[in-house]
């Protein structure tokens, strides 16, 4: 099965700075990599995802990059704002192309005003 | 409804009590997933349905856990003889077809005392 490792576990940045969260995965057959944002006491929400046929995807201030050779992918948030403060989870298919996901352990991002 | 609905929102059970957690997915979503999220951790896969068929239950931690989706819409996760280690948030997610685009519900926070 898939093993997903995420770091850092906590990240504090000043408002306006960039934040980067990294994940590694073990199954080379994995082909889909989503990122979820979870605010305290709320549901995880999909914020961006990438498939293995592309190396980068952007959506306004958020981008995800994928390095299939090294089996890692990263979330980049630019011009951070206090409302970006939350726990972010990466995920990968539980095994190969399965629809079930294995999640990382999460990164608590705090954006300081 | 517009989203995935879960009930109850909170449940306190005495150790040894049976509980039933309900998930009402987005109308028309074929795939339904149950995840368990312990405090400070990422969601962990429990079981997966495609319509009424339970295709994967490999994540269920013991035979005290049982899930069903008899008509391919609403699903129930049942936990028998609850134990303290069952305390967690139980998240339900659904997706259209066999796609990856999960929508999570707000979860049921189960506390076993």
mmCIF file of C-alpha atoms in Angstrom:
data_model
loop_
_atom_site.group_PDB
_atom_site.id
_atom_site.type_symbol
_atom_site.label_atom_id
_atom_site.label_comp_id
_atom_site.label_asym_id
_atom_site.label_seq_id
_atom_site.Cartn_x
_atom_site.Cartn_y
_atom_site.Cartn_z
ATOM 1 C CA UNK A 1 0.000 0.000 0.000
ATOM 2 C CA UNK A 2 0.871 3.662 -0.242
ATOM 3 C CA UNK A 3 2.904 5.498 2.382
ATOM 4 C CA UNK A 4 2.658 9.296 2.445
ATOM 5 C CA UNK A 5 4.984 11.424 4.540
ATOM 6 C CA UNK A 6 4.362 15.134 5.024
ATOM 7 C CA UNK A 7 6.522 17.897 6.458
ATOM 8 C CA UNK A 8 6.794 20.196 8.211
ATOM 9 C CA UNK A 9 4.198 19.389 10.850
ATOM 10 C CA UNK A 10 3.919 23.075 11.786
ATOM 11 C CA UNK A 11 4.743 26.178 9.772
ATOM 12 C CA UNK A 12 4.492 29.832 10.750
ATOM 13 C CA UNK A 13 4.913 32.609 8.192
ATOM 14 C CA UNK A 14 4.388 36.348 8.146
ATOM 15 C CA UNK A 15 1.438 37.633 6.186
ATOM 16 C CA UNK A 16 2.463 38.178 2.597
ATOM 17 C CA UNK A 17 5.260 35.612 2.648
ATOM 18 C CA UNK A 18 5.148 32.259 0.853
ATOM 19 C CA UNK A 19 4.553 28.863 2.413
ATOM 20 C CA UNK A 20 5.724 25.502 1.079
ATOM 21 C CA UNK A 21 4.588 22.086 2.295
ATOM 22 C CA UNK A 22 6.170 18.889 0.978
ATOM 23 C CA UNK A 23 5.007 15.304 0.710
ATOM 24 C CA UNK A 24 6.664 12.110 -0.434
ATOM 25 C CA UNK A 25 4.914 8.944 -1.553
ATOM 26 C CA UNK A 26 6.063 5.382 -2.009
ATOM 27 C CA UNK A 27 3.948 3.821 -4.778
ATOM 28 C CA UNK A 28 5.307 4.726 -8.213
ATOM 29 C CA UNK A 29 1.938 3.736 -9.741
ATOM 30 C CA UNK A 30 0.140 6.571 -7.934
ATOM 31 C CA UNK A 31 -1.353 8.997 -10.436
ATOM 32 C CA UNK A 32 -3.361 11.551 -8.476
ATOM 33 C CA UNK A 33 -2.295 13.917 -5.713
ATOM 34 C CA UNK A 34 -4.803 16.174 -3.952
ATOM 35 C CA UNK A 35 -4.336 18.759 -1.231
ATOM 36 C CA UNK A 36 -6.997 19.413 1.401
ATOM 37 C CA UNK A 37 -7.435 22.350 3.766
ATOM 38 C CA UNK A 38 -9.107 21.738 7.100
ATOM 39 C CA UNK A 39 -10.059 24.573 9.398
ATOM 40 C CA UNK A 40 -10.584 23.818 13.054
ATOM 41 C CA UNK A 41 -13.692 21.727 13.589
ATOM 42 C CA UNK A 42 -14.614 21.731 9.914
ATOM 43 C CA UNK A 43 -14.561 19.322 7.020
ATOM 44 C CA UNK A 44 -11.476 18.800 4.832
ATOM 45 C CA UNK A 45 -11.924 20.751 1.606
ATOM 46 C CA UNK A 46 -10.146 20.016 -1.649
ATOM 47 C CA UNK A 47 -8.128 23.076 -2.678
ATOM 48 C CA UNK A 48 -6.045 21.781 -5.560
ATOM 49 C CA UNK A 49 -5.018 18.508 -7.135
ATOM 50 C CA UNK A 50 -2.607 17.280 -9.780
ATOM 51 C CA UNK A 51 -2.437 14.212 -11.966
ATOM 52 C CA UNK A 52 0.751 12.445 -12.841
ATOM 53 C CA UNK A 53 0.786 13.572 -16.471
ATOM 54 C CA UNK A 54 1.633 17.176 -15.512
ATOM 55 C CA UNK A 55 4.423 18.678 -13.433
ATOM 56 C CA UNK A 56 2.737 21.814 -12.111
ATOM 57 C CA UNK A 57 -0.706 23.280 -11.656
ATOM 58 C CA UNK A 58 -1.691 26.753 -10.467
ATOM 59 C CA UNK A 59 -4.882 28.281 -9.147
ATOM 60 C CA UNK A 60 -4.472 31.933 -8.165
ATOM 61 C CA UNK A 61 -2.193 31.995 -5.086
ATOM 62 C CA UNK A 62 -1.956 28.214 -4.824
ATOM 63 C CA UNK A 63 0.233 25.887 -6.858
ATOM 64 C CA UNK A 64 1.212 22.245 -6.691
ATOM 65 C CA UNK A 65 4.345 20.737 -8.205
ATOM 66 C CA UNK A 66 5.026 17.067 -8.812
ATOM 67 C CA UNK A 67 8.334 15.260 -9.260
ATOM 68 C CA UNK A 68 7.491 11.716 -10.310
ATOM 69 C CA UNK A 69 11.104 10.586 -10.430
ATOM 70 C CA UNK A 70 11.728 11.580 -6.842
ATOM 71 C CA UNK A 71 8.170 10.698 -5.822
ATOM 72 C CA UNK A 72 7.406 13.956 -4.105
ATOM 73 C CA UNK A 73 4.925 16.773 -4.523
ATOM 74 C CA UNK A 74 4.630 20.163 -2.904
ATOM 75 C CA UNK A 75 2.005 22.792 -2.125
ATOM 76 C CA UNK A 76 3.013 26.417 -2.619
ATOM 77 C CA UNK A 77 0.949 29.285 -1.237
ATOM 78 C CA UNK A 78 2.063 32.788 -2.199
ATOM 79 C CA UNK A 79 1.079 36.122 -0.638
ATOM 80 C CA UNK A 80 -0.282 34.345 2.411
ATOM 81 C CA UNK A 81 -3.211 35.813 4.309
ATOM 82 C CA UNK A 82 -4.484 35.134 7.857
ATOM 83 C CA UNK A 83 -7.420 33.182 6.417
ATOM 84 C CA UNK A 84 -4.920 30.685 4.971
ATOM 85 C CA UNK A 85 -4.265 29.532 8.554
ATOM 86 C CA UNK A 86 -5.462 25.907 8.777
ATOM 87 C CA UNK A 87 -4.229 22.330 8.678
ATOM 88 C CA UNK A 88 -3.230 21.170 5.207
ATOM 89 C CA UNK A 89 -3.200 17.501 4.202
ATOM 90 C CA UNK A 90 -1.664 15.913 1.158
ATOM 91 C CA UNK A 91 -2.892 12.548 -0.116
ATOM 92 C CA UNK A 92 -2.194 9.869 -2.689
ATOM 93 C CA UNK A 93 -4.158 6.832 -3.868
ATOM 94 C CA UNK A 94 -4.035 4.082 -1.280
ATOM 95 C CA UNK A 95 -2.532 1.710 -3.819
ATOM 96 C CA UNK A 96 -1.845 2.428 -7.464
ATOM 97 C CA UNK A 97 -4.938 3.899 -9.055
ATOM 98 C CA UNK A 98 -7.320 3.112 -6.203
ATOM 99 C CA UNK A 99 -9.944 5.726 -5.373
ATOM 100 C CA UNK A 100 -9.280 5.378 -1.701
ATOM 101 C CA UNK A 101 -6.736 7.886 -0.442
ATOM 102 C CA UNK A 102 -3.865 7.705 2.020
ATOM 103 C CA UNK A 103 -3.411 11.044 3.777
ATOM 104 C CA UNK A 104 -0.318 12.656 5.186
ATOM 105 C CA UNK A 105 -0.205 13.586 8.849
ATOM 106 C CA UNK A 106 -0.962 17.252 8.202
ATOM 107 C CA UNK A 107 0.749 20.635 8.448
ATOM 108 C CA UNK A 108 -0.570 23.312 10.781
ATOM 109 C CA UNK A 109 -0.021 26.570 8.906
ATOM 110 C CA UNK A 110 -0.225 29.786 10.899
ATOM 111 C CA UNK A 111 -0.091 33.109 9.067
ATOM 112 C CA UNK A 112 0.912 35.871 11.425
ATOM 113 C CA UNK A 113 -0.631 39.306 10.762
ATOM 114 C CA UNK B 1 -28.989 18.615 -0.432
ATOM 115 C CA UNK B 2 -26.038 20.553 -1.712
ATOM 116 C CA UNK B 3 -23.417 18.749 0.325
ATOM 117 C CA UNK B 4 -22.654 15.561 2.191
ATOM 118 C CA UNK B 5 -24.718 15.427 5.347
ATOM 119 C CA UNK B 6 -23.712 13.460 8.434
ATOM 120 C CA UNK B 7 -25.596 12.832 11.645
ATOM 121 C CA UNK B 8 -25.356 13.068 14.505
ATOM 122 C CA UNK B 9 -22.790 15.831 14.624
ATOM 123 C CA UNK B 10 -21.642 14.732 18.075
ATOM 124 C CA UNK B 11 -22.128 11.439 19.863
ATOM 125 C CA UNK B 12 -21.098 10.462 23.369
ATOM 126 C CA UNK B 13 -21.282 6.745 24.029
ATOM 127 C CA UNK B 14 -20.572 4.720 27.122
ATOM 128 C CA UNK B 15 -17.975 2.028 26.644
ATOM 129 C CA UNK B 16 -19.682 -1.112 25.419
ATOM 130 C CA UNK B 17 -22.582 0.729 23.801
ATOM 131 C CA UNK B 18 -23.428 0.299 20.112
ATOM 132 C CA UNK B 19 -23.569 3.382 17.873
ATOM 133 C CA UNK B 20 -24.814 4.094 14.350
ATOM 134 C CA UNK B 21 -23.519 6.982 12.269
ATOM 135 C CA UNK B 22 -25.379 8.166 9.211
ATOM 136 C CA UNK B 23 -24.117 9.624 5.951
ATOM 137 C CA UNK B 24 -26.312 11.177 3.278
ATOM 138 C CA UNK B 25 -24.126 11.728 0.186
ATOM 139 C CA UNK B 26 -24.618 14.215 -2.601
ATOM 140 C CA UNK B 27 -27.480 13.042 -4.788
ATOM 141 C CA UNK B 28 -26.232 10.974 -7.705
ATOM 142 C CA UNK B 29 -22.782 10.346 -6.275
ATOM 143 C CA UNK B 30 -21.874 6.750 -6.970
ATOM 144 C CA UNK B 31 -18.863 6.411 -4.708
ATOM 145 C CA UNK B 32 -19.011 6.725 -0.919
ATOM 146 C CA UNK B 33 -16.132 6.518 1.513
ATOM 147 C CA UNK B 34 -15.797 6.379 5.296
ATOM 148 C CA UNK B 35 -12.691 7.704 7.003
ATOM 149 C CA UNK B 36 -11.646 7.892 10.656
ATOM 150 C CA UNK B 37 -9.747 10.958 11.851
ATOM 151 C CA UNK B 38 -8.061 10.826 15.240
ATOM 152 C CA UNK B 39 -7.173 14.098 16.951
ATOM 153 C CA UNK B 40 -4.234 15.764 15.230
ATOM 154 C CA UNK B 41 -3.997 13.149 12.503
ATOM 155 C CA UNK B 42 -4.947 12.820 8.873
ATOM 156 C CA UNK B 43 -8.059 10.880 7.868
ATOM 157 C CA UNK B 44 -7.574 7.118 7.632
ATOM 158 C CA UNK B 45 -9.540 5.008 5.169
ATOM 159 C CA UNK B 46 -12.155 2.633 6.567
ATOM 160 C CA UNK B 47 -14.360 1.432 3.721
ATOM 161 C CA UNK B 48 -15.574 2.213 0.193
ATOM 162 C CA UNK B 49 -18.889 1.677 -1.606
ATOM 163 C CA UNK B 50 -19.707 1.901 -5.277
ATOM 164 C CA UNK B 51 -23.490 2.199 -5.329
ATOM 165 C CA UNK B 52 -24.684 -0.480 -2.907
ATOM 166 C CA UNK B 53 -21.619 -2.700 -3.291
ATOM 167 C CA UNK B 54 -18.981 -2.540 -0.591
ATOM 168 C CA UNK B 55 -15.846 -2.909 -2.714
ATOM 169 C CA UNK B 56 -13.233 -2.424 -0.037
ATOM 170 C CA UNK B 57 -13.520 -2.800 3.712
ATOM 171 C CA UNK B 58 -9.867 -3.437 4.392
ATOM 172 C CA UNK B 59 -9.538 -0.332 6.563
ATOM 173 C CA UNK B 60 -12.113 -1.362 9.148
ATOM 174 C CA UNK B 61 -10.067 -1.836 12.332
ATOM 175 C CA UNK B 62 -12.018 -4.779 13.750
ATOM 176 C CA UNK B 63 -15.128 -6.874 13.275
ATOM 177 C CA UNK B 64 -16.924 -4.478 15.623
ATOM 178 C CA UNK B 65 -17.132 -2.058 12.699
ATOM 179 C CA UNK B 66 -19.757 -2.617 10.045
ATOM 180 C CA UNK B 67 -20.951 -0.407 7.197
ATOM 181 C CA UNK B 68 -23.821 -0.673 4.775
ATOM 182 C CA UNK B 69 -25.405 1.239 1.916
ATOM 183 C CA UNK B 70 -28.406 -0.931 1.020
ATOM 184 C CA UNK B 71 -30.001 1.286 -1.643
ATOM 185 C CA UNK B 72 -26.887 2.918 -2.984
ATOM 186 C CA UNK B 73 -27.520 6.289 -1.364
ATOM 187 C CA UNK B 74 -27.561 6.720 2.437
ATOM 188 C CA UNK B 75 -24.878 4.809 4.323
ATOM 189 C CA UNK B 76 -24.617 3.791 7.953
ATOM 190 C CA UNK B 77 -21.443 3.009 9.869
ATOM 191 C CA UNK B 78 -22.134 0.902 12.918
ATOM 192 C CA UNK B 79 -19.719 0.314 15.752
ATOM 193 C CA UNK B 80 -20.563 -2.402 18.241
ATOM 194 C CA UNK B 81 -19.340 -2.549 21.840
ATOM 195 C CA UNK B 82 -17.549 0.782 21.553
ATOM 196 C CA UNK B 83 -14.156 1.194 23.187
ATOM 197 C CA UNK B 84 -12.222 4.298 24.139
ATOM 198 C CA UNK B 85 -9.868 3.927 21.179
ATOM 199 C CA UNK B 86 -12.873 4.335 18.873
ATOM 200 C CA UNK B 87 -13.066 8.004 19.906
ATOM 201 C CA UNK B 88 -12.449 10.017 16.743
ATOM 202 C CA UNK B 89 -14.169 12.035 14.042
ATOM 203 C CA UNK B 90 -15.807 9.805 11.456
ATOM 204 C CA UNK B 91 -15.853 11.441 8.043
ATOM 205 C CA UNK B 92 -17.953 10.430 5.100
ATOM 206 C CA UNK B 93 -17.099 11.499 1.561
ATOM 207 C CA UNK B 94 -18.745 10.994 -1.789
ATOM 208 C CA UNK B 95 -17.749 11.458 -5.402
ATOM 209 C CA UNK B 96 -19.458 11.343 -8.755
ATOM 210 C CA UNK B 97 -18.750 8.215 -10.768
ATOM 211 C CA UNK B 98 -15.429 6.716 -9.933
ATOM 212 C CA UNK B 99 -13.672 10.031 -9.867
ATOM 213 C CA UNK B 100 -11.296 11.219 -7.213
ATOM 214 C CA UNK B 101 -13.042 14.503 -6.499
ATOM 215 C CA UNK B 102 -14.138 13.841 -2.954
ATOM 216 C CA UNK B 103 -16.589 16.025 -1.074
ATOM 217 C CA UNK B 104 -16.379 15.416 2.650
ATOM 218 C CA UNK B 105 -19.145 15.771 5.164
ATOM 219 C CA UNK B 106 -18.635 17.662 8.421
ATOM 220 C CA UNK B 107 -18.146 14.411 10.297
ATOM 221 C CA UNK B 108 -19.463 12.846 13.462
ATOM 222 C CA UNK B 109 -17.319 13.370 16.542
ATOM 223 C CA UNK B 110 -17.592 10.192 18.618
ATOM 224 C CA UNK B 111 -16.446 10.254 22.209
ATOM 225 C CA UNK B 112 -16.452 6.997 24.149
ATOM 226 C CA UNK B 113 -16.423 7.437 27.904
#
